[in-house]
């Protein structure tokens, strides 16, 4: 499948910091297309995310940002192309030049290495914060409850909720619930974290706490792909910034340069509206 001829070409404005630039890619997205019926959502996406990099994706609604994350995390299957995480082909095995679907067990094993935080928190309402966090480690990784709980309490402390371990989701603010969701994803010890507009459902005064947790994760060296409208976060924390529109990468490069001096007219128009 090929992109339509009137799509904007990718413009590379710059690269991340020097230390990041010398690292090997952890994620490689090559020529990825995604159709929903006749709707062509992703139109040949090429992207690399290096080990320890914070890759921020911005763009208007319907540009394919969330779909791309869901393809990386195997929540959606791609229609064409390849996605690799640490040189492992995601969702398929290749034999004699042909792709073959992985089994559900193999897909689940790959997904365990990729944490994802959604717009909505998706916490179990009948379980406390610590119970939400230990669910996957005990059920999927077969960790003992004692070990999983010790780790969960450490993670709650890391996200600033050490004194909320026994609170149910209904007793937590939206920002606190999202921080529990981040701790829950971290409990599986993923090598890659995906964030799909993690602050979009929050009241403005709660956004900062979640972004601070994400910034601390970035400082710790976690590889992250973040879909967000928080331009300040992109500027201050991101190593690369990618602007998507119409299912293609319009512009990508150093966040400060892209934001201050976008090279593509569509990027300029978008940033003028959100800044």
mmCIF file of C-alpha atoms in Angstrom:
data_model
loop_
_atom_site.group_PDB
_atom_site.id
_atom_site.type_symbol
_atom_site.label_atom_id
_atom_site.label_comp_id
_atom_site.label_asym_id
_atom_site.label_seq_id
_atom_site.Cartn_x
_atom_site.Cartn_y
_atom_site.Cartn_z
ATOM 1 C CA UNK A 1 0.000 0.000 0.000
ATOM 2 C CA UNK A 2 1.289 3.457 -0.761
ATOM 3 C CA UNK A 3 0.466 6.928 0.481
ATOM 4 C CA UNK A 4 -1.617 9.242 -1.631
ATOM 5 C CA UNK A 5 0.333 11.762 -3.649
ATOM 6 C CA UNK A 6 -1.039 14.850 -1.928
ATOM 7 C CA UNK A 7 0.257 13.926 1.528
ATOM 8 C CA UNK A 8 2.869 16.197 3.121
ATOM 9 C CA UNK A 9 6.411 14.938 3.125
ATOM 10 C CA UNK A 10 8.225 14.368 6.390
ATOM 11 C CA UNK A 11 10.509 17.216 7.394
ATOM 12 C CA UNK A 12 13.303 16.472 9.810
ATOM 13 C CA UNK A 13 14.119 19.576 11.777
ATOM 14 C CA UNK A 14 16.631 18.156 14.209
ATOM 15 C CA UNK A 15 17.454 15.308 16.556
ATOM 16 C CA UNK A 16 17.351 14.771 20.275
ATOM 17 C CA UNK A 17 20.105 15.453 22.787
ATOM 18 C CA UNK A 18 23.573 14.157 22.072
ATOM 19 C CA UNK A 19 23.416 11.316 24.610
ATOM 20 C CA UNK A 20 20.142 10.068 23.135
ATOM 21 C CA UNK A 21 21.268 10.467 19.544
ATOM 22 C CA UNK A 22 24.092 7.948 19.950
ATOM 23 C CA UNK A 23 21.852 5.186 21.333
ATOM 24 C CA UNK A 24 20.326 2.324 19.394
ATOM 25 C CA UNK A 25 16.618 2.450 18.530
ATOM 26 C CA UNK A 26 14.378 0.535 20.908
ATOM 27 C CA UNK A 27 11.335 1.006 18.653
ATOM 28 C CA UNK A 28 11.345 0.954 14.852
ATOM 29 C CA UNK A 29 8.139 1.682 12.957
ATOM 30 C CA UNK A 30 8.521 1.027 9.242
ATOM 31 C CA UNK A 31 5.963 1.857 6.569
ATOM 32 C CA UNK A 32 2.984 1.220 8.825
ATOM 33 C CA UNK A 33 -0.494 1.469 7.364
ATOM 34 C CA UNK A 34 -3.776 0.911 9.136
ATOM 35 C CA UNK A 35 -7.226 0.633 7.611
ATOM 36 C CA UNK A 36 -10.557 0.487 9.399
ATOM 37 C CA UNK A 37 -12.649 -0.802 6.551
ATOM 38 C CA UNK A 38 -12.131 1.713 3.756
ATOM 39 C CA UNK A 39 -10.866 4.385 6.153
ATOM 40 C CA UNK A 40 -7.098 4.769 5.748
ATOM 41 C CA UNK A 41 -6.012 5.912 9.220
ATOM 42 C CA UNK A 42 -2.229 5.446 9.064
ATOM 43 C CA UNK A 43 -0.587 6.098 5.708
ATOM 44 C CA UNK A 44 2.972 4.826 5.801
ATOM 45 C CA UNK A 45 4.381 5.859 9.186
ATOM 46 C CA UNK A 46 8.151 5.682 9.663
ATOM 47 C CA UNK A 47 9.524 6.443 13.111
ATOM 48 C CA UNK A 48 12.321 5.424 15.457
ATOM 49 C CA UNK A 49 12.498 5.824 19.233
ATOM 50 C CA UNK A 50 15.880 5.353 20.862
ATOM 51 C CA UNK A 51 16.555 3.677 24.169
ATOM 52 C CA UNK A 52 15.825 6.148 26.975
ATOM 53 C CA UNK A 53 14.180 8.654 24.642
ATOM 54 C CA UNK A 54 10.976 10.588 25.273
ATOM 55 C CA UNK A 55 9.216 10.775 21.917
ATOM 56 C CA UNK A 56 6.238 13.147 21.944
ATOM 57 C CA UNK A 57 3.528 13.013 19.280
ATOM 58 C CA UNK A 58 1.132 15.898 18.709
ATOM 59 C CA UNK A 59 -1.546 16.584 16.136
ATOM 60 C CA UNK A 60 -5.256 17.235 15.682
ATOM 61 C CA UNK A 61 -7.957 14.735 16.589
ATOM 62 C CA UNK A 62 -8.260 12.046 13.965
ATOM 63 C CA UNK A 63 -4.652 12.296 12.832
ATOM 64 C CA UNK A 64 -3.877 8.677 13.796
ATOM 65 C CA UNK A 65 -1.808 9.318 16.939
ATOM 66 C CA UNK A 66 -3.731 7.015 19.276
ATOM 67 C CA UNK A 67 -4.125 4.363 16.586
ATOM 68 C CA UNK A 68 -0.353 4.304 16.167
ATOM 69 C CA UNK A 69 0.149 3.700 19.897
ATOM 70 C CA UNK A 70 -2.455 0.937 19.856
ATOM 71 C CA UNK A 71 -0.612 -0.727 16.988
ATOM 72 C CA UNK A 72 2.672 -0.631 18.929
ATOM 73 C CA UNK A 73 0.901 -2.197 21.916
ATOM 74 C CA UNK A 74 -0.881 -4.830 19.795
ATOM 75 C CA UNK A 75 -4.326 -3.512 20.670
ATOM 76 C CA UNK A 76 -4.755 -3.033 16.908
ATOM 77 C CA UNK A 77 -3.244 -5.042 14.095
ATOM 78 C CA UNK A 78 -1.453 -3.189 11.327
ATOM 79 C CA UNK A 79 -2.568 -3.495 7.708
ATOM 80 C CA UNK A 80 0.947 -3.207 6.265
ATOM 81 C CA UNK A 81 4.480 -2.462 7.406
ATOM 82 C CA UNK A 82 6.562 -3.592 10.364
ATOM 83 C CA UNK A 83 6.914 -2.614 14.022
ATOM 84 C CA UNK A 84 9.931 -3.777 15.994
ATOM 85 C CA UNK A 85 10.632 -3.420 19.708
ATOM 86 C CA UNK A 86 14.238 -4.267 20.548
ATOM 87 C CA UNK A 87 14.588 -5.951 17.150
ATOM 88 C CA UNK A 88 11.622 -8.228 17.837
ATOM 89 C CA UNK A 89 8.866 -8.065 15.232
ATOM 90 C CA UNK A 90 5.634 -7.124 16.991
ATOM 91 C CA UNK A 91 2.528 -9.215 16.339
ATOM 92 C CA UNK A 92 4.054 -11.476 13.719
ATOM 93 C CA UNK A 93 6.842 -13.887 12.915
ATOM 94 C CA UNK A 94 8.542 -13.793 9.556
ATOM 95 C CA UNK A 95 9.332 -16.983 7.662
ATOM 96 C CA UNK A 96 10.444 -17.286 4.047
ATOM 97 C CA UNK A 97 9.625 -13.636 3.439
ATOM 98 C CA UNK A 98 6.043 -13.939 4.670
ATOM 99 C CA UNK A 99 4.415 -12.737 7.880
ATOM 100 C CA UNK A 100 2.486 -15.122 10.099
ATOM 101 C CA UNK A 101 0.283 -14.102 13.015
ATOM 102 C CA UNK A 102 1.579 -14.849 16.477
ATOM 103 C CA UNK A 103 -0.520 -16.933 18.818
ATOM 104 C CA UNK A 104 -2.518 -15.139 21.500
ATOM 105 C CA UNK A 105 -0.020 -16.397 24.080
ATOM 106 C CA UNK A 106 2.896 -14.961 22.104
ATOM 107 C CA UNK A 107 1.077 -11.646 21.676
ATOM 108 C CA UNK A 108 0.414 -11.494 25.416
ATOM 109 C CA UNK A 109 4.118 -12.115 26.093
ATOM 110 C CA UNK A 110 5.103 -9.207 23.838
ATOM 111 C CA UNK A 111 2.483 -6.929 25.346
ATOM 112 C CA UNK A 112 3.864 -7.542 28.849
ATOM 113 C CA UNK A 113 6.998 -5.609 27.861
ATOM 114 C CA UNK A 114 5.012 -2.541 26.801
ATOM 115 C CA UNK A 115 3.159 -0.497 29.408
ATOM 116 C CA UNK A 116 0.293 1.731 28.344
ATOM 117 C CA UNK A 117 -1.559 4.534 30.097
ATOM 118 C CA UNK A 118 -4.856 5.629 28.570
ATOM 119 C CA UNK A 119 -6.957 8.792 28.631
ATOM 120 C CA UNK A 120 -9.358 7.047 30.977
ATOM 121 C CA UNK A 121 -7.877 5.342 33.977
ATOM 122 C CA UNK A 122 -9.661 1.976 33.639
ATOM 123 C CA UNK A 123 -9.112 1.060 37.272
ATOM 124 C CA UNK A 124 -11.151 -1.725 38.843
ATOM 125 C CA UNK A 125 -13.684 0.240 40.931
ATOM 126 C CA UNK A 126 -14.104 -2.523 43.505
ATOM 127 C CA UNK A 127 -10.395 -2.779 44.257
ATOM 128 C CA UNK A 128 -8.111 -0.473 46.193
ATOM 129 C CA UNK A 129 -5.157 1.305 44.639
ATOM 130 C CA UNK A 130 -2.709 -1.363 45.768
ATOM 131 C CA UNK A 131 -5.047 -4.165 44.669
ATOM 132 C CA UNK A 132 -5.316 -2.598 41.209
ATOM 133 C CA UNK A 133 -1.532 -2.518 40.932
ATOM 134 C CA UNK A 134 -0.868 -6.105 42.034
ATOM 135 C CA UNK A 135 -3.493 -7.637 39.729
ATOM 136 C CA UNK A 136 -1.310 -8.077 36.636
ATOM 137 C CA UNK A 137 1.940 -9.091 38.402
ATOM 138 C CA UNK A 138 0.161 -11.795 40.369
ATOM 139 C CA UNK A 139 -2.111 -13.051 37.599
ATOM 140 C CA UNK A 140 0.176 -12.668 34.584
ATOM 141 C CA UNK A 141 3.682 -12.906 36.016
ATOM 142 C CA UNK A 142 2.641 -15.241 38.834
ATOM 143 C CA UNK A 143 4.396 -13.164 41.450
ATOM 144 C CA UNK A 144 3.538 -13.842 45.071
ATOM 145 C CA UNK A 145 1.051 -11.398 46.549
ATOM 146 C CA UNK A 146 3.573 -10.396 49.202
ATOM 147 C CA UNK A 147 6.250 -9.549 46.635
ATOM 148 C CA UNK A 148 3.771 -7.772 44.353
ATOM 149 C CA UNK A 149 2.378 -5.739 47.254
ATOM 150 C CA UNK A 150 5.843 -4.634 48.366
ATOM 151 C CA UNK A 151 6.577 -3.477 44.830
ATOM 152 C CA UNK A 152 3.156 -1.807 44.528
ATOM 153 C CA UNK A 153 3.706 0.203 47.698
ATOM 154 C CA UNK A 154 7.090 1.330 46.367
ATOM 155 C CA UNK A 155 5.441 2.436 43.119
ATOM 156 C CA UNK A 156 2.680 4.292 44.948
ATOM 157 C CA UNK A 157 5.355 6.147 46.884
ATOM 158 C CA UNK A 158 7.119 6.903 43.603
ATOM 159 C CA UNK A 159 3.979 8.530 42.173
ATOM 160 C CA UNK A 160 3.270 10.444 45.393
ATOM 161 C CA UNK A 161 0.429 8.285 46.703
ATOM 162 C CA UNK A 162 2.057 6.304 49.496
ATOM 163 C CA UNK A 163 -0.759 7.238 51.887
ATOM 164 C CA UNK A 164 -3.532 6.282 49.456
ATOM 165 C CA UNK A 165 -2.823 2.572 49.040
ATOM 166 C CA UNK A 166 -6.117 1.478 50.600
ATOM 167 C CA UNK A 167 -8.267 4.031 48.789
ATOM 168 C CA UNK A 168 -10.769 2.915 46.173
ATOM 169 C CA UNK A 169 -10.884 4.745 42.823
ATOM 170 C CA UNK A 170 -14.070 6.600 43.844
ATOM 171 C CA UNK A 171 -12.130 8.055 46.775
ATOM 172 C CA UNK A 172 -9.391 9.425 44.503
ATOM 173 C CA UNK A 173 -9.304 12.478 42.264
ATOM 174 C CA UNK A 174 -8.845 12.025 38.542
ATOM 175 C CA UNK A 175 -5.182 12.951 38.799
ATOM 176 C CA UNK A 176 -4.644 10.453 41.607
ATOM 177 C CA UNK A 177 -6.401 7.726 39.636
ATOM 178 C CA UNK A 178 -4.158 8.416 36.652
ATOM 179 C CA UNK A 179 -1.080 8.172 38.848
ATOM 180 C CA UNK A 180 -2.325 4.812 40.127
ATOM 181 C CA UNK A 181 -2.758 3.777 36.482
ATOM 182 C CA UNK A 182 0.865 4.758 35.795
ATOM 183 C CA UNK A 183 2.016 2.750 38.825
ATOM 184 C CA UNK A 184 -0.053 -0.197 37.597
ATOM 185 C CA UNK A 185 1.680 -0.101 34.207
ATOM 186 C CA UNK A 186 5.106 0.189 35.844
ATOM 187 C CA UNK A 187 4.398 -2.847 38.035
ATOM 188 C CA UNK A 188 4.918 -5.073 34.990
ATOM 189 C CA UNK A 189 8.447 -3.636 34.622
ATOM 190 C CA UNK A 190 8.020 -2.697 30.952
ATOM 191 C CA UNK A 191 10.928 -1.551 28.811
ATOM 192 C CA UNK A 192 8.653 0.849 26.925
ATOM 193 C CA UNK A 193 5.855 3.094 28.204
ATOM 194 C CA UNK A 194 3.102 4.467 25.971
ATOM 195 C CA UNK A 195 0.941 7.394 27.098
ATOM 196 C CA UNK A 196 -2.233 8.166 25.159
ATOM 197 C CA UNK A 197 -3.226 11.724 26.111
ATOM 198 C CA UNK A 198 -2.916 10.881 29.821
ATOM 199 C CA UNK A 199 -4.041 14.321 31.015
ATOM 200 C CA UNK A 200 -6.882 15.042 28.587
ATOM 201 C CA UNK A 201 -9.598 13.801 30.974
ATOM 202 C CA UNK A 202 -8.266 15.729 33.968
ATOM 203 C CA UNK A 203 -9.290 19.031 35.443
ATOM 204 C CA UNK A 204 -6.594 21.637 34.697
ATOM 205 C CA UNK A 205 -5.397 21.880 38.290
ATOM 206 C CA UNK A 206 -4.695 18.120 38.377
ATOM 207 C CA UNK A 207 -2.608 17.954 35.203
ATOM 208 C CA UNK A 208 0.661 19.074 36.799
ATOM 209 C CA UNK A 209 0.884 16.153 39.240
ATOM 210 C CA UNK A 210 0.604 13.610 36.429
ATOM 211 C CA UNK A 211 3.106 15.434 34.224
ATOM 212 C CA UNK A 212 5.553 15.599 37.144
ATOM 213 C CA UNK A 213 5.389 11.812 37.504
ATOM 214 C CA UNK A 214 6.015 11.426 33.774
ATOM 215 C CA UNK A 215 8.940 13.842 33.963
ATOM 216 C CA UNK A 216 10.465 11.818 36.797
ATOM 217 C CA UNK A 217 10.073 8.677 34.674
ATOM 218 C CA UNK A 218 11.888 10.393 31.828
ATOM 219 C CA UNK A 219 14.733 11.383 34.157
ATOM 220 C CA UNK A 220 15.033 7.752 35.261
ATOM 221 C CA UNK A 221 15.734 6.713 31.664
ATOM 222 C CA UNK A 222 12.400 5.140 30.780
ATOM 223 C CA UNK A 223 11.737 4.991 27.043
ATOM 224 C CA UNK A 224 8.421 6.735 26.417
ATOM 225 C CA UNK A 225 6.127 7.547 23.518
ATOM 226 C CA UNK A 226 3.693 10.235 24.610
ATOM 227 C CA UNK A 227 0.646 11.424 22.677
ATOM 228 C CA UNK A 228 -0.352 14.731 24.246
ATOM 229 C CA UNK A 229 -1.570 18.282 23.717
ATOM 230 C CA UNK A 230 0.674 19.510 26.537
ATOM 231 C CA UNK A 231 3.104 21.564 24.469
ATOM 232 C CA UNK A 232 5.045 22.685 27.537
ATOM 233 C CA UNK A 233 5.752 19.058 28.436
ATOM 234 C CA UNK A 234 6.860 18.375 24.863
ATOM 235 C CA UNK A 235 9.225 21.352 24.938
ATOM 236 C CA UNK A 236 10.761 20.689 28.344
ATOM 237 C CA UNK A 237 10.803 16.883 28.555
ATOM 238 C CA UNK A 238 10.667 15.547 25.015
ATOM 239 C CA UNK A 239 13.768 14.477 23.119
ATOM 240 C CA UNK A 240 11.884 14.423 19.819
ATOM 241 C CA UNK A 241 8.582 15.941 18.738
ATOM 242 C CA UNK A 242 6.512 14.519 15.892
ATOM 243 C CA UNK A 243 3.563 16.323 14.363
ATOM 244 C CA UNK A 244 1.031 14.031 12.676
ATOM 245 C CA UNK A 245 -1.900 14.988 10.496
ATOM 246 C CA UNK A 246 -4.069 12.937 8.175
ATOM 247 C CA UNK A 247 -2.319 9.701 9.092
ATOM 248 C CA UNK A 248 1.188 10.848 8.105
ATOM 249 C CA UNK A 249 4.222 12.353 9.811
ATOM 250 C CA UNK A 250 4.299 15.981 8.705
ATOM 251 C CA UNK A 251 7.300 17.165 10.719
ATOM 252 C CA UNK A 252 9.647 15.703 13.283
ATOM 253 C CA UNK A 253 12.694 16.894 15.185
ATOM 254 C CA UNK A 254 13.997 18.624 18.289
ATOM 255 C CA UNK A 255 10.946 19.856 20.245
ATOM 256 C CA UNK A 256 12.270 23.341 20.894
ATOM 257 C CA UNK A 257 13.079 23.908 17.240
ATOM 258 C CA UNK A 258 9.832 22.446 15.943
ATOM 259 C CA UNK A 259 7.785 24.560 18.352
ATOM 260 C CA UNK A 260 9.766 27.760 17.856
ATOM 261 C CA UNK A 261 10.342 27.458 14.118
ATOM 262 C CA UNK A 262 8.075 24.887 12.426
ATOM 263 C CA UNK A 263 9.027 24.257 8.814
ATOM 264 C CA UNK A 264 5.691 23.039 7.490
ATOM 265 C CA UNK A 265 2.653 25.298 7.062
ATOM 266 C CA UNK A 266 0.338 22.728 8.638
ATOM 267 C CA UNK A 267 2.549 22.505 11.734
ATOM 268 C CA UNK A 268 2.570 26.292 12.014
ATOM 269 C CA UNK A 269 -1.208 26.423 11.780
ATOM 270 C CA UNK A 270 -1.690 23.735 14.430
ATOM 271 C CA UNK A 271 0.772 25.259 16.895
ATOM 272 C CA UNK A 272 -0.714 28.721 16.442
ATOM 273 C CA UNK A 273 -4.026 27.334 17.668
ATOM 274 C CA UNK A 274 -2.776 25.315 20.648
ATOM 275 C CA UNK A 275 -0.092 27.612 22.030
#
